[in-house]
């Protein structure tokens, strides 16, 4: 019964939006994100996706976005939990909303956009050099794109000259 309903829904959706194939086709992608300096860039990236896809003209027009909550103070729901970086934007809700909306007024930072895409598609950590080295040591594996060729014989993942402490940081997954 559920399989049949899913098939009917897929057929309806594909016909309505001129698509083909499974609704959930493609690989799930994510990356580890350093809170400071990167989370709000990911918010902007995610909430501008419907605009880049020409689904809407403004991120506030997309009904399944947190933009209206974060920038306009609308549609507050328990499903949207403000992230600490968002809360640090200002002391009052109005101040945070104004500053958050201002993030969307600037032109696209193509370098940051490509950095987010590369990290997400490659499963790499998105953050500064210290964050990436620290996460590499903590996880015991590479968290960034390596150099082409074979690794050095004695090098362990994330090896560097000095021992790095783990900084207190919140991390999120950026789809």
PDB file of C-alpha atoms in Angstrom:
ATOM      1  CA  UNK A   1       0.000   0.000   0.000  1.00  0.00           C
ATOM      2  CA  UNK A   2       2.722   2.499   0.992  1.00  0.00           C
ATOM      3  CA  UNK A   3       4.799   1.554  -2.042  1.00  0.00           C
ATOM      4  CA  UNK A   4       1.820   2.212  -4.301  1.00  0.00           C
ATOM      5  CA  UNK A   5       1.170   5.594  -2.647  1.00  0.00           C
ATOM      6  CA  UNK A   6       4.819   6.520  -3.084  1.00  0.00           C
ATOM      7  CA  UNK A   7       4.712   5.586  -6.753  1.00  0.00           C
ATOM      8  CA  UNK A   8       1.534   7.609  -7.304  1.00  0.00           C
ATOM      9  CA  UNK A   9       3.039  10.612  -5.560  1.00  0.00           C
ATOM     10  CA  UNK A  10       6.235  10.331  -7.633  1.00  0.00           C
ATOM     11  CA  UNK A  11       4.214  10.155 -10.851  1.00  0.00           C
ATOM     12  CA  UNK A  12       2.128  13.181  -9.834  1.00  0.00           C
ATOM     13  CA  UNK A  13       5.168  15.220  -8.788  1.00  0.00           C
ATOM     14  CA  UNK A  14       7.171  14.332 -11.892  1.00  0.00           C
ATOM     15  CA  UNK A  15       4.265  15.173 -14.194  1.00  0.00           C
ATOM     16  CA  UNK A  16       3.583  18.477 -12.442  1.00  0.00           C
ATOM     17  CA  UNK A  17       7.211  19.638 -12.430  1.00  0.00           C
ATOM     18  CA  UNK A  18       8.367  18.077 -15.690  1.00  0.00           C
ATOM     19  CA  UNK A  19      10.761  15.657 -14.015  1.00  0.00           C
ATOM     20  CA  UNK A  20      11.594  11.994 -14.448  1.00  0.00           C
ATOM     21  CA  UNK A  21      12.898   9.305 -12.140  1.00  0.00           C
ATOM     22  CA  UNK A  22      12.807   8.808  -8.408  1.00  0.00           C
ATOM     23  CA  UNK A  23      12.091  11.787  -6.169  1.00  0.00           C
ATOM     24  CA  UNK A  24      14.993  10.812  -3.959  1.00  0.00           C
ATOM     25  CA  UNK A  25      17.499   9.920  -6.657  1.00  0.00           C
ATOM     26  CA  UNK A  26      21.035  11.036  -6.175  1.00  0.00           C
ATOM     27  CA  UNK A  27      23.436  10.683  -3.292  1.00  0.00           C
ATOM     28  CA  UNK A  28      22.982  12.329   0.097  1.00  0.00           C
ATOM     29  CA  UNK A  29      25.788  14.818   0.604  1.00  0.00           C
ATOM     30  CA  UNK A  30      26.976  16.524   3.741  1.00  0.00           C
ATOM     31  CA  UNK A  31      30.052  18.003   5.343  1.00  0.00           C
ATOM     32  CA  UNK A  32      31.366  18.932   8.754  1.00  0.00           C
ATOM     33  CA  UNK A  33      31.060  22.720   9.202  1.00  0.00           C
ATOM     34  CA  UNK A  34      33.024  24.996  11.504  1.00  0.00           C
ATOM     35  CA  UNK A  35      30.569  27.176  13.377  1.00  0.00           C
ATOM     36  CA  UNK A  36      32.399  30.447  13.417  1.00  0.00           C
ATOM     37  CA  UNK A  37      32.370  32.177  10.062  1.00  0.00           C
ATOM     38  CA  UNK A  38      30.900  29.306   8.054  1.00  0.00           C
ATOM     39  CA  UNK A  39      27.445  28.427   9.427  1.00  0.00           C
ATOM     40  CA  UNK A  40      25.783  31.638   8.286  1.00  0.00           C
ATOM     41  CA  UNK A  41      27.386  31.202   4.859  1.00  0.00           C
ATOM     42  CA  UNK A  42      25.786  27.741   4.735  1.00  0.00           C
ATOM     43  CA  UNK A  43      22.418  29.196   5.800  1.00  0.00           C
ATOM     44  CA  UNK A  44      22.721  31.684   2.947  1.00  0.00           C
ATOM     45  CA  UNK A  45      23.769  28.968   0.508  1.00  0.00           C
ATOM     46  CA  UNK A  46      20.843  26.708   1.458  1.00  0.00           C
ATOM     47  CA  UNK A  47      18.224  29.443   1.482  1.00  0.00           C
ATOM     48  CA  UNK A  48      19.374  30.791  -1.893  1.00  0.00           C
ATOM     49  CA  UNK A  49      19.177  27.356  -3.563  1.00  0.00           C
ATOM     50  CA  UNK A  50      15.516  27.860  -4.652  1.00  0.00           C
ATOM     51  CA  UNK A  51      16.502  31.261  -6.097  1.00  0.00           C
ATOM     52  CA  UNK A  52      19.451  29.761  -8.021  1.00  0.00           C
ATOM     53  CA  UNK A  53      17.118  27.014  -9.289  1.00  0.00           C
ATOM     54  CA  UNK A  54      14.692  29.714 -10.548  1.00  0.00           C
ATOM     55  CA  UNK A  55      11.912  28.344  -8.356  1.00  0.00           C
ATOM     56  CA  UNK A  56      11.382  31.721  -6.675  1.00  0.00           C
ATOM     57  CA  UNK A  57      12.704  35.255  -7.074  1.00  0.00           C
ATOM     58  CA  UNK A  58      13.441  35.886  -3.383  1.00  0.00           C
ATOM     59  CA  UNK A  59      14.334  33.363  -0.633  1.00  0.00           C
ATOM     60  CA  UNK A  60      11.373  34.595   1.425  1.00  0.00           C
ATOM     61  CA  UNK A  61       9.035  33.388  -1.323  1.00  0.00           C
ATOM     62  CA  UNK A  62      10.018  29.744  -0.851  1.00  0.00           C
ATOM     63  CA  UNK A  63       7.533  28.205   1.616  1.00  0.00           C
ATOM     64  CA  UNK A  64       9.890  25.531   3.019  1.00  0.00           C
ATOM     65  CA  UNK A  65      12.688  27.869   3.997  1.00  0.00           C
ATOM     66  CA  UNK A  66      13.688  29.245   7.384  1.00  0.00           C
ATOM     67  CA  UNK A  67      14.395  32.624   5.762  1.00  0.00           C
ATOM     68  CA  UNK A  68      11.011  34.095   6.727  1.00  0.00           C
ATOM     69  CA  UNK A  69      11.583  33.073  10.318  1.00  0.00           C
ATOM     70  CA  UNK A  70      15.214  34.243  10.498  1.00  0.00           C
ATOM     71  CA  UNK A  71      14.963  37.449   8.434  1.00  0.00           C
ATOM     72  CA  UNK A  72      11.342  38.511   8.804  1.00  0.00           C
ATOM     73  CA  UNK A  73      10.297  37.041  12.149  1.00  0.00           C
ATOM     74  CA  UNK A  74       7.384  35.195  10.538  1.00  0.00           C
ATOM     75  CA  UNK A  75       6.205  31.631  10.925  1.00  0.00           C
ATOM     76  CA  UNK A  76       7.938  30.995  14.230  1.00  0.00           C
ATOM     77  CA  UNK A  77       7.643  27.297  14.942  1.00  0.00           C
ATOM     78  CA  UNK A  78       9.171  24.783  17.275  1.00  0.00           C
ATOM     79  CA  UNK A  79      10.634  23.066  14.230  1.00  0.00           C
ATOM     80  CA  UNK A  80      13.107  25.922  13.740  1.00  0.00           C
ATOM     81  CA  UNK A  81      15.743  26.139  16.435  1.00  0.00           C
ATOM     82  CA  UNK A  82      17.963  29.211  16.134  1.00  0.00           C
ATOM     83  CA  UNK A  83      21.611  28.297  15.878  1.00  0.00           C
ATOM     84  CA  UNK A  84      24.100  30.000  18.206  1.00  0.00           C
ATOM     85  CA  UNK A  85      25.792  31.897  15.346  1.00  0.00           C
ATOM     86  CA  UNK A  86      22.414  33.331  14.367  1.00  0.00           C
ATOM     87  CA  UNK A  87      21.693  34.326  17.971  1.00  0.00           C
ATOM     88  CA  UNK A  88      25.060  36.139  18.127  1.00  0.00           C
ATOM     89  CA  UNK A  89      24.033  38.434  15.271  1.00  0.00           C
ATOM     90  CA  UNK A  90      22.263  40.772  17.674  1.00  0.00           C
ATOM     91  CA  UNK A  91      20.800  41.293  21.127  1.00  0.00           C
ATOM     92  CA  UNK A  92      17.184  41.533  19.987  1.00  0.00           C
ATOM     93  CA  UNK A  93      15.137  39.523  17.507  1.00  0.00           C
ATOM     94  CA  UNK A  94      14.661  42.637  15.370  1.00  0.00           C
ATOM     95  CA  UNK A  95      18.403  43.316  15.228  1.00  0.00           C
ATOM     96  CA  UNK A  96      19.167  39.684  14.294  1.00  0.00           C
ATOM     97  CA  UNK A  97      16.494  39.706  11.586  1.00  0.00           C
ATOM     98  CA  UNK A  98      17.821  42.912  10.051  1.00  0.00           C
ATOM     99  CA  UNK A  99      21.427  41.677  10.014  1.00  0.00           C
ATOM    100  CA  UNK A 100      20.396  38.263   8.694  1.00  0.00           C
ATOM    101  CA  UNK A 101      18.379  39.818   5.858  1.00  0.00           C
ATOM    102  CA  UNK A 102      21.439  41.954   5.074  1.00  0.00           C
ATOM    103  CA  UNK A 103      23.435  38.794   4.342  1.00  0.00           C
ATOM    104  CA  UNK A 104      21.169  38.218   1.356  1.00  0.00           C
ATOM    105  CA  UNK A 105      21.481  41.723  -0.058  1.00  0.00           C
ATOM    106  CA  UNK A 106      25.114  41.355  -1.026  1.00  0.00           C
ATOM    107  CA  UNK A 107      26.230  39.814  -4.273  1.00  0.00           C
ATOM    108  CA  UNK A 108      27.181  36.171  -4.310  1.00  0.00           C
ATOM    109  CA  UNK A 109      30.620  35.309  -3.002  1.00  0.00           C
ATOM    110  CA  UNK A 110      31.548  32.817  -5.723  1.00  0.00           C
ATOM    111  CA  UNK A 111      34.662  31.670  -3.894  1.00  0.00           C
ATOM    112  CA  UNK A 112      32.675  30.785  -0.742  1.00  0.00           C
ATOM    113  CA  UNK A 113      29.947  29.195  -2.875  1.00  0.00           C
ATOM    114  CA  UNK A 114      32.482  26.927  -4.568  1.00  0.00           C
ATOM    115  CA  UNK A 115      34.120  26.161  -1.223  1.00  0.00           C
ATOM    116  CA  UNK A 116      30.760  25.006   0.195  1.00  0.00           C
ATOM    117  CA  UNK A 117      29.988  22.929  -2.902  1.00  0.00           C
ATOM    118  CA  UNK A 118      33.415  21.276  -2.938  1.00  0.00           C
ATOM    119  CA  UNK A 119      33.243  20.403   0.770  1.00  0.00           C
ATOM    120  CA  UNK A 120      29.702  19.060   0.480  1.00  0.00           C
ATOM    121  CA  UNK A 121      30.275  17.051  -2.693  1.00  0.00           C
ATOM    122  CA  UNK A 122      33.584  15.661  -1.454  1.00  0.00           C
ATOM    123  CA  UNK A 123      32.542  15.050   2.156  1.00  0.00           C
ATOM    124  CA  UNK A 124      35.308  17.367   3.375  1.00  0.00           C
ATOM    125  CA  UNK A 125      35.324  19.639   6.419  1.00  0.00           C
ATOM    126  CA  UNK A 126      34.307  23.238   5.753  1.00  0.00           C
ATOM    127  CA  UNK A 127      36.382  25.584   7.859  1.00  0.00           C
ATOM    128  CA  UNK A 128      39.744  27.212   8.319  1.00  0.00           C
ATOM    129  CA  UNK A 129      43.070  25.362   8.286  1.00  0.00           C
ATOM    130  CA  UNK A 130      43.235  24.923  12.079  1.00  0.00           C
ATOM    131  CA  UNK A 131      39.709  23.483  12.141  1.00  0.00           C
ATOM    132  CA  UNK A 132      40.467  21.027   9.327  1.00  0.00           C
ATOM    133  CA  UNK A 133      43.713  19.822  10.935  1.00  0.00           C
ATOM    134  CA  UNK A 134      42.034  19.508  14.331  1.00  0.00           C
ATOM    135  CA  UNK A 135      39.127  17.525  12.901  1.00  0.00           C
ATOM    136  CA  UNK A 136      41.503  15.329  10.922  1.00  0.00           C
ATOM    137  CA  UNK A 137      43.366  14.425  14.109  1.00  0.00           C
ATOM    138  CA  UNK A 138      40.178  13.912  16.119  1.00  0.00           C
ATOM    139  CA  UNK A 139      38.606  11.674  13.463  1.00  0.00           C
ATOM    140  CA  UNK A 140      41.811   9.943  12.420  1.00  0.00           C
ATOM    141  CA  UNK A 141      41.131  10.506   8.729  1.00  0.00           C
ATOM    142  CA  UNK A 142      41.462  13.112   5.996  1.00  0.00           C
ATOM    143  CA  UNK A 143      38.833  15.838   6.050  1.00  0.00           C
ATOM    144  CA  UNK A 144      40.024  17.806   3.031  1.00  0.00           C
ATOM    145  CA  UNK A 145      41.004  17.089  -0.527  1.00  0.00           C
ATOM    146  CA  UNK A 146      44.436  15.560  -0.648  1.00  0.00           C
ATOM    147  CA  UNK A 147      47.211  16.176  -3.106  1.00  0.00           C
ATOM    148  CA  UNK A 148      47.242  13.922  -6.164  1.00  0.00           C
ATOM    149  CA  UNK A 149      49.408  10.829  -5.936  1.00  0.00           C
ATOM    150  CA  UNK A 150      50.224   8.340  -3.249  1.00  0.00           C
ATOM    151  CA  UNK A 151      50.507   9.519   0.360  1.00  0.00           C
ATOM    152  CA  UNK A 152      53.906   9.630   2.025  1.00  0.00           C
ATOM    153  CA  UNK A 153      54.858   6.341   3.637  1.00  0.00           C
ATOM    154  CA  UNK A 154      55.135   7.581   7.258  1.00  0.00           C
ATOM    155  CA  UNK A 155      52.422  10.255   7.189  1.00  0.00           C
ATOM    156  CA  UNK A 156      49.272   9.546   9.155  1.00  0.00           C
ATOM    157  CA  UNK A 157      46.020  11.330   8.270  1.00  0.00           C
ATOM    158  CA  UNK A 158      46.129  14.917   9.447  1.00  0.00           C
ATOM    159  CA  UNK A 159      49.785  14.843  10.454  1.00  0.00           C
ATOM    160  CA  UNK A 160      51.417  18.205  10.917  1.00  0.00           C
ATOM    161  CA  UNK A 161      54.480  19.552  12.657  1.00  0.00           C
ATOM    162  CA  UNK A 162      52.770  20.582  15.888  1.00  0.00           C
ATOM    163  CA  UNK A 163      50.155  18.979  18.112  1.00  0.00           C
ATOM    164  CA  UNK A 164      46.901  20.921  17.961  1.00  0.00           C
ATOM    165  CA  UNK A 165      44.404  21.056  20.824  1.00  0.00           C
ATOM    166  CA  UNK A 166      40.730  20.533  20.037  1.00  0.00           C
ATOM    167  CA  UNK A 167      39.096  23.964  20.110  1.00  0.00           C
ATOM    168  CA  UNK A 168      35.673  24.300  21.738  1.00  0.00           C
ATOM    169  CA  UNK A 169      33.422  24.650  18.709  1.00  0.00           C
ATOM    170  CA  UNK A 170      29.964  23.701  17.613  1.00  0.00           C
ATOM    171  CA  UNK A 171      29.726  21.852  14.348  1.00  0.00           C
ATOM    172  CA  UNK A 172      26.785  21.326  12.027  1.00  0.00           C
ATOM    173  CA  UNK A 173      26.148  19.396   8.867  1.00  0.00           C
ATOM    174  CA  UNK A 174      25.593  21.489   5.765  1.00  0.00           C
ATOM    175  CA  UNK A 175      23.594  19.674   3.192  1.00  0.00           C
TER     176      UNK A 175
END
